[in-house]
Tab-separated table of C-alpha atoms in Angstrom:
chain	number	residue	atom	x	y	z
A	1	UNK	CA	-5.385	24.259	0.347
A	2	UNK	CA	-9.048	23.185	0.678
A	3	UNK	CA	-8.563	19.719	-0.818
A	4	UNK	CA	-5.595	18.932	1.439
A	5	UNK	CA	-7.420	20.213	4.461
A	6	UNK	CA	-10.476	18.068	3.697
A	7	UNK	CA	-8.297	14.996	3.154
A	8	UNK	CA	-6.522	15.611	6.467
A	9	UNK	CA	-9.826	16.041	8.268
A	10	UNK	CA	-11.516	12.942	6.848
A	11	UNK	CA	-10.890	10.851	10.040
A	12	UNK	CA	-11.780	13.774	12.336
A	13	UNK	CA	-15.044	14.372	10.481
A	14	UNK	CA	-15.964	10.725	10.811
A	15	UNK	CA	-16.037	10.284	7.028
A	16	UNK	CA	-16.229	6.670	5.985
A	17	UNK	CA	-13.895	5.055	3.520
A	18	UNK	CA	-15.473	4.014	0.218
A	19	UNK	CA	-15.540	0.810	-1.869
A	20	UNK	CA	-12.637	0.813	-4.335
A	21	UNK	CA	-11.837	-1.728	-7.026
A	22	UNK	CA	-8.145	-1.785	-8.061
A	23	UNK	CA	-6.357	-3.320	-11.047
A	24	UNK	CA	-3.176	-2.795	-13.079
A	25	UNK	CA	-1.361	-4.254	-16.075
A	26	UNK	CA	1.940	-5.305	-14.429
A	27	UNK	CA	0.306	-8.177	-12.547
A	28	UNK	CA	-1.372	-8.783	-9.237
A	29	UNK	CA	1.897	-9.488	-7.441
A	30	UNK	CA	3.687	-6.320	-8.571
A	31	UNK	CA	4.878	-4.210	-5.629
A	32	UNK	CA	3.619	-0.871	-6.896
A	33	UNK	CA	0.051	-2.158	-6.861
A	34	UNK	CA	0.436	-3.820	-3.494
A	35	UNK	CA	1.913	-0.689	-1.902
A	36	UNK	CA	-1.035	1.330	-3.240
A	37	UNK	CA	-3.492	-1.301	-1.988
A	38	UNK	CA	-1.971	-1.124	1.506
A	39	UNK	CA	-1.963	2.706	1.480
A	40	UNK	CA	-5.631	2.932	0.442
A	41	UNK	CA	-6.560	0.348	3.068
A	42	UNK	CA	-4.624	2.216	5.742
A	43	UNK	CA	-6.577	5.361	4.704
A	44	UNK	CA	-9.795	3.600	5.625
A	45	UNK	CA	-11.059	2.407	2.249
A	46	UNK	CA	-12.455	-1.011	1.486
A	47	UNK	CA	-10.280	-2.119	-1.430
A	48	UNK	CA	-10.448	-5.220	-3.594
A	49	UNK	CA	-7.574	-5.920	-6.006
A	50	UNK	CA	-8.445	-7.785	-9.209
A	51	UNK	CA	-5.419	-7.799	-11.592
A	52	UNK	CA	-3.783	-10.020	-14.185
A	53	UNK	CA	-1.977	-13.155	-13.023
A	54	UNK	CA	1.119	-11.961	-14.819
A	55	UNK	CA	2.555	-8.884	-16.501
A	56	UNK	CA	0.218	-7.825	-19.339
A	57	UNK	CA	1.719	-4.434	-20.085
A	58	UNK	CA	0.705	-2.929	-23.441
A	59	UNK	CA	-2.546	-4.918	-23.594
A	60	UNK	CA	-4.624	-1.761	-24.199
A	61	UNK	CA	-8.340	-2.682	-24.031
A	62	UNK	CA	-8.089	-6.402	-24.868
A	63	UNK	CA	-10.745	-8.377	-23.071
A	64	UNK	CA	-10.706	-12.179	-23.258
A	65	UNK	CA	-12.336	-14.684	-20.901
A	66	UNK	CA	-9.740	-16.079	-18.498
A	67	UNK	CA	-8.301	-19.535	-19.120
A	68	UNK	CA	-6.824	-22.027	-16.659
A	69	UNK	CA	-3.173	-21.513	-15.817
A	70	UNK	CA	-0.618	-24.241	-16.519
A	71	UNK	CA	2.342	-22.349	-15.041
A	72	UNK	CA	2.811	-20.361	-11.829
A	73	UNK	CA	1.727	-16.733	-11.637
A	74	UNK	CA	4.369	-14.036	-11.771
A	75	UNK	CA	6.995	-14.178	-8.975
A	76	UNK	CA	5.616	-17.672	-8.180
A	77	UNK	CA	2.661	-15.932	-6.531
A	78	UNK	CA	0.304	-18.770	-7.446
A	79	UNK	CA	1.064	-22.458	-8.213
A	80	UNK	CA	0.779	-24.052	-11.635
A	81	UNK	CA	-2.606	-25.517	-12.635
A	82	UNK	CA	-4.423	-22.974	-10.412
A	83	UNK	CA	-7.474	-22.436	-12.652
A	84	UNK	CA	-8.593	-19.272	-14.424
A	85	UNK	CA	-8.943	-17.034	-11.375
A	86	UNK	CA	-7.605	-17.170	-7.850
A	87	UNK	CA	-6.800	-15.250	-4.703
A	88	UNK	CA	-4.513	-14.968	-1.751
A	89	UNK	CA	-6.268	-17.257	0.779
A	90	UNK	CA	-4.926	-15.356	3.769
A	91	UNK	CA	-5.786	-11.972	2.191
A	92	UNK	CA	-8.795	-12.752	-0.023
A	93	UNK	CA	-9.190	-9.160	-1.213
A	94	UNK	CA	-6.080	-9.802	-3.312
A	95	UNK	CA	-7.201	-11.541	-6.510
A	96	UNK	CA	-5.764	-12.588	-9.854
A	97	UNK	CA	-7.448	-13.219	-13.216
A	98	UNK	CA	-5.579	-15.131	-15.889
A	99	UNK	CA	-6.262	-12.705	-18.689
A	100	UNK	CA	-5.817	-9.060	-19.597
A	101	UNK	CA	-6.190	-5.917	-17.460
A	102	UNK	CA	-9.644	-5.025	-18.767
A	103	UNK	CA	-10.814	-8.581	-18.092
A	104	UNK	CA	-9.423	-8.421	-14.594
A	105	UNK	CA	-11.160	-5.100	-13.973
A	106	UNK	CA	-14.404	-6.471	-15.409
A	107	UNK	CA	-14.261	-9.599	-13.235
A	108	UNK	CA	-13.431	-7.500	-10.252
A	109	UNK	CA	-16.416	-5.201	-10.755
A	110	UNK	CA	-18.936	-7.865	-11.723
A	111	UNK	CA	-17.910	-11.008	-9.844
A	112	UNK	CA	-15.030	-10.780	-7.359
A	113	UNK	CA	-15.692	-7.579	-5.380
A	114	UNK	CA	-19.486	-7.534	-4.811
A	115	UNK	CA	-19.508	-10.443	-2.281
A	116	UNK	CA	-17.200	-8.458	-0.024
A	117	UNK	CA	-19.716	-5.594	-0.098
A	118	UNK	CA	-23.008	-7.439	0.334
A	119	UNK	CA	-23.628	-7.166	-3.379
A	120	UNK	CA	-22.856	-3.446	-3.665
A	121	UNK	CA	-20.886	-2.048	-6.576
A	122	UNK	CA	-17.521	-0.251	-6.372
A	123	UNK	CA	-17.801	3.481	-5.856
A	124	UNK	CA	-14.418	4.228	-7.460
A	125	UNK	CA	-11.928	2.372	-9.677
A	126	UNK	CA	-8.145	2.834	-9.570
A	127	UNK	CA	-5.519	1.281	-11.814
A	128	UNK	CA	-1.837	1.078	-11.163
A	129	UNK	CA	0.524	2.592	-10.380
A	130	UNK	CA	2.050	1.392	-13.613
A	131	UNK	CA	5.751	0.645	-13.721
A	132	UNK	CA	6.766	3.382	-16.172
A	133	UNK	CA	4.995	6.434	-17.562
A	134	UNK	CA	1.916	6.399	-19.764
A	135	UNK	CA	2.101	9.659	-21.752
A	136	UNK	CA	0.521	10.812	-25.007
A	137	UNK	CA	0.598	7.940	-27.594
A	138	UNK	CA	1.370	5.356	-24.915
A	139	UNK	CA	-2.086	5.994	-23.408
A	140	UNK	CA	-3.693	4.200	-26.349
A	141	UNK	CA	-1.710	1.017	-25.686
A	142	UNK	CA	-1.602	1.023	-21.924
A	143	UNK	CA	-3.343	-1.800	-20.116
A	144	UNK	CA	-3.321	0.355	-16.988
A	145	UNK	CA	-5.333	2.952	-18.825
A	146	UNK	CA	-7.469	0.290	-20.565
A	147	UNK	CA	-8.621	-1.037	-17.147
A	148	UNK	CA	-9.557	2.439	-15.966
A	149	UNK	CA	-11.348	3.229	-19.240
A	150	UNK	CA	-13.426	0.033	-18.917
A	151	UNK	CA	-14.535	1.066	-15.463
A	152	UNK	CA	-15.450	4.604	-16.576
A	153	UNK	CA	-17.087	3.819	-19.914
A	154	UNK	CA	-18.622	0.372	-19.581
A	155	UNK	CA	-19.325	0.169	-15.843
A	156	UNK	CA	-19.922	3.908	-15.289
A	157	UNK	CA	-17.581	3.977	-12.315
A	158	UNK	CA	-15.310	6.992	-11.942
A	159	UNK	CA	-11.748	5.865	-12.524
A	160	UNK	CA	-8.140	6.984	-12.050
A	161	UNK	CA	-5.128	5.549	-13.827
A	162	UNK	CA	-1.719	6.067	-12.181
A	163	UNK	CA	1.774	5.636	-13.680
A	164	UNK	CA	5.248	6.256	-12.298
A	165	UNK	CA	8.335	7.112	-14.291
A	166	UNK	CA	10.663	5.139	-11.974
A	167	UNK	CA	10.964	1.785	-13.660
A	168	UNK	CA	12.090	-1.674	-12.561
A	169	UNK	CA	9.601	-4.410	-11.805
A	170	UNK	CA	9.464	-5.574	-8.232
A	171	UNK	CA	7.876	-8.571	-6.516
A	172	UNK	CA	5.167	-7.996	-3.913
A	173	UNK	CA	7.423	-9.236	-1.064
A	174	UNK	CA	10.497	-7.124	-1.877
A	175	UNK	CA	12.161	-5.978	1.326
A	176	UNK	CA	12.941	-3.371	2.306
A	177	UNK	CA	10.188	-1.680	0.364
A	178	UNK	CA	11.891	0.727	-2.079
A	179	UNK	CA	11.215	4.418	-1.573
A	180	UNK	CA	9.731	4.798	-5.083
A	181	UNK	CA	6.981	2.308	-4.359
A	182	UNK	CA	6.117	3.974	-1.059
A	183	UNK	CA	6.125	7.511	-2.505
A	184	UNK	CA	3.955	6.523	-5.486
A	185	UNK	CA	1.466	4.838	-3.137
A	186	UNK	CA	1.334	7.960	-0.982
A	187	UNK	CA	0.844	10.252	-3.972
A	188	UNK	CA	-1.846	8.065	-5.524
A	189	UNK	CA	-3.694	7.859	-2.214
A	190	UNK	CA	-3.485	11.642	-1.777
A	191	UNK	CA	-5.145	12.289	-5.147
A	192	UNK	CA	-7.689	9.489	-4.624
A	193	UNK	CA	-8.693	11.004	-1.276
A	194	UNK	CA	-8.870	14.477	-2.813
A	195	UNK	CA	-11.278	13.223	-5.491
A	196	UNK	CA	-13.388	11.521	-2.859
A	197	UNK	CA	-13.363	14.615	-0.617
A	198	UNK	CA	-14.664	16.698	-3.504
A	199	UNK	CA	-17.965	14.815	-3.267
A	200	UNK	CA	-20.141	12.754	-5.569
A	201	UNK	CA	-20.242	12.490	-8.464
A	202	UNK	CA	-16.504	12.107	-8.151
A	203	UNK	CA	-15.920	12.688	-11.923
A	204	UNK	CA	-18.074	13.546	-14.908
A	205	UNK	CA	-19.545	10.626	-16.830
A	206	UNK	CA	-17.236	8.876	-19.282
A	207	UNK	CA	-14.168	10.564	-17.775
A	208	UNK	CA	-10.982	9.049	-16.302
A	209	UNK	CA	-7.979	10.780	-14.861
A	210	UNK	CA	-4.628	9.856	-16.373
A	211	UNK	CA	-2.004	10.621	-13.740
A	212	UNK	CA	1.796	10.463	-14.274
A	213	UNK	CA	4.350	10.736	-11.508
A	214	UNK	CA	7.968	11.746	-12.270
A	215	UNK	CA	10.934	9.663	-11.119
A	216	UNK	CA	11.489	9.379	-7.407
A	217	UNK	CA	15.054	10.665	-7.376
A	218	UNK	CA	17.185	13.688	-6.432
A	219	UNK	CA	15.023	16.298	-4.711
A	220	UNK	CA	11.841	14.336	-5.478
A	221	UNK	CA	11.976	11.671	-2.771
A	222	UNK	CA	9.285	12.915	-0.366
A	223	UNK	CA	5.593	12.888	-1.366
A	224	UNK	CA	5.206	16.370	0.169
A	225	UNK	CA	7.630	17.791	-2.406
A	226	UNK	CA	5.529	16.890	-5.458
A	227	UNK	CA	3.231	19.405	-7.170
A	228	UNK	CA	0.126	18.727	-9.201
A	229	UNK	CA	-0.428	20.126	-12.688
A	230	UNK	CA	-3.656	19.959	-14.743
A	231	UNK	CA	-2.654	18.735	-18.200
A	232	UNK	CA	-3.936	17.216	-21.434
A	233	UNK	CA	-3.117	13.860	-23.049
A	234	UNK	CA	-2.694	14.724	-26.738
A	235	UNK	CA	-1.111	17.811	-28.300
A	236	UNK	CA	-4.364	19.380	-29.250
A	237	UNK	CA	-3.204	21.647	-32.116
A	238	UNK	CA	-6.530	21.230	-33.886
A	239	UNK	CA	-8.676	20.651	-30.787
A	240	UNK	CA	-11.252	22.922	-29.257
A	241	UNK	CA	-9.929	25.185	-26.480
A	242	UNK	CA	-9.309	23.706	-23.020
A	243	UNK	CA	-10.644	25.046	-19.788
A	244	UNK	CA	-9.014	28.355	-18.976
A	245	UNK	CA	-6.364	27.883	-16.319
A	246	UNK	CA	-3.008	29.448	-15.488
A	247	UNK	CA	-3.840	32.325	-17.842
A	248	UNK	CA	-4.263	30.151	-20.929
A	249	UNK	CA	-6.993	28.174	-22.706
A	250	UNK	CA	-4.560	25.399	-23.699
A	251	UNK	CA	-3.398	23.099	-20.951
A	252	UNK	CA	0.186	21.807	-21.002
A	253	UNK	CA	0.585	18.318	-22.409
A	254	UNK	CA	1.584	15.440	-20.130
A	255	UNK	CA	4.851	15.214	-21.986
A	256	UNK	CA	5.613	18.902	-21.397
A	257	UNK	CA	4.932	18.482	-17.689
A	258	UNK	CA	7.309	15.458	-17.612
A	259	UNK	CA	9.928	17.492	-19.554
A	260	UNK	CA	9.676	20.460	-17.163
A	261	UNK	CA	11.827	18.767	-14.523
A	262	UNK	CA	11.124	19.215	-10.890
A	263	UNK	CA	8.570	17.200	-8.979
A	264	UNK	CA	5.521	17.849	-11.203
A	265	UNK	CA	2.690	15.321	-11.456
A	266	UNK	CA	0.471	15.582	-14.535
A	267	UNK	CA	-3.288	15.047	-14.149
A	268	UNK	CA	-5.068	14.750	-17.468
A	269	UNK	CA	-8.846	14.611	-17.826
A	270	UNK	CA	-9.278	11.740	-20.272
A	271	UNK	CA	-12.241	10.943	-22.504
A	272	UNK	CA	-13.157	7.293	-21.935
A	273	UNK	CA	-14.662	7.065	-25.394
A	274	UNK	CA	-11.351	7.413	-27.252
A	275	UNK	CA	-8.614	7.837	-24.605
A	276	UNK	CA	-7.844	11.394	-25.701
A	277	UNK	CA	-8.408	14.630	-23.791
A	278	UNK	CA	-11.917	15.304	-22.488
A	279	UNK	CA	-13.688	18.511	-23.608
A	280	UNK	CA	-13.341	21.781	-21.730
A	281	UNK	CA	-16.637	21.508	-19.881
A	282	UNK	CA	-15.555	18.234	-18.252
A	283	UNK	CA	-12.078	19.628	-17.549
A	284	UNK	CA	-13.809	22.504	-15.774
A	285	UNK	CA	-15.605	20.129	-13.419
A	286	UNK	CA	-12.354	18.472	-12.432
A	287	UNK	CA	-10.644	21.845	-12.106
A	288	UNK	CA	-13.278	23.018	-9.639
A	289	UNK	CA	-12.877	19.870	-7.615
A	290	UNK	CA	-9.043	19.898	-7.449
A	291	UNK	CA	-8.177	23.547	-7.965
A	292	UNK	CA	-6.900	24.094	-4.411
A	293	UNK	CA	-4.140	21.497	-4.873
A	294	UNK	CA	-3.127	22.426	-8.422
A	295	UNK	CA	-0.166	24.558	-9.427
A	296	UNK	CA	0.987	26.137	-12.677
A	297	UNK	CA	4.184	25.330	-14.483
A	298	UNK	CA	6.835	28.077	-14.187
């Protein structure tokens, strides 16, 4: 339970929150992203959101300079003719970029976030939670993953991509806040804090974590009920062996974790060079960092 204990003790130990850049592919006004932003901020982190002005799901790693908007942002969250980038004037850490997720992440890292931090760079990048899962082949097309991969590969910032199986797009001001949005925010913050508590460097170079939450339904409606499973993205029939864990040198796939039922969350160590599974030596680093919170499938 070391990771959970460290996370719980962060305030007592006087540990400072870190600088986090956040993006997604469902749009800056999507509730899942806003719930996560609020949870990270409540945990003491200094978060800046830089996300697409509208839903850009499936954009993969497209990166195009933003153009001026002629129509309102999603959910009427910005007016027409607002320019290529903008922000919430009353909450200026909430920003939109009229382009793709990778572009939004790039602008967030290079242009939008540094002024809030006296020119300093983000220490960690998070993307999502995505509305819907990003498993196996979907990883290659996911804008949520694309944004995290840009941070890890191009900006050399450790990155986590989160996705939740409970679907249904929701506006940022939906009230009351649905349980699924709250639970996903809590889970994503728990893992983010565990990675931070493990110490720098938070992740190996050119690595991102692809994290998939199951549906928030039935017995899986409380964040404390969920269990974390180390997994791999692709099937790996012809791949080198994985890190040895749970008595095997082949980790379960994300899909098999999702198919197992129960409240299992898959955590895959992704290679930012090709969006497939990272090699065993990098998996081993993540395993050492998170081992105390991981479980094995039955």
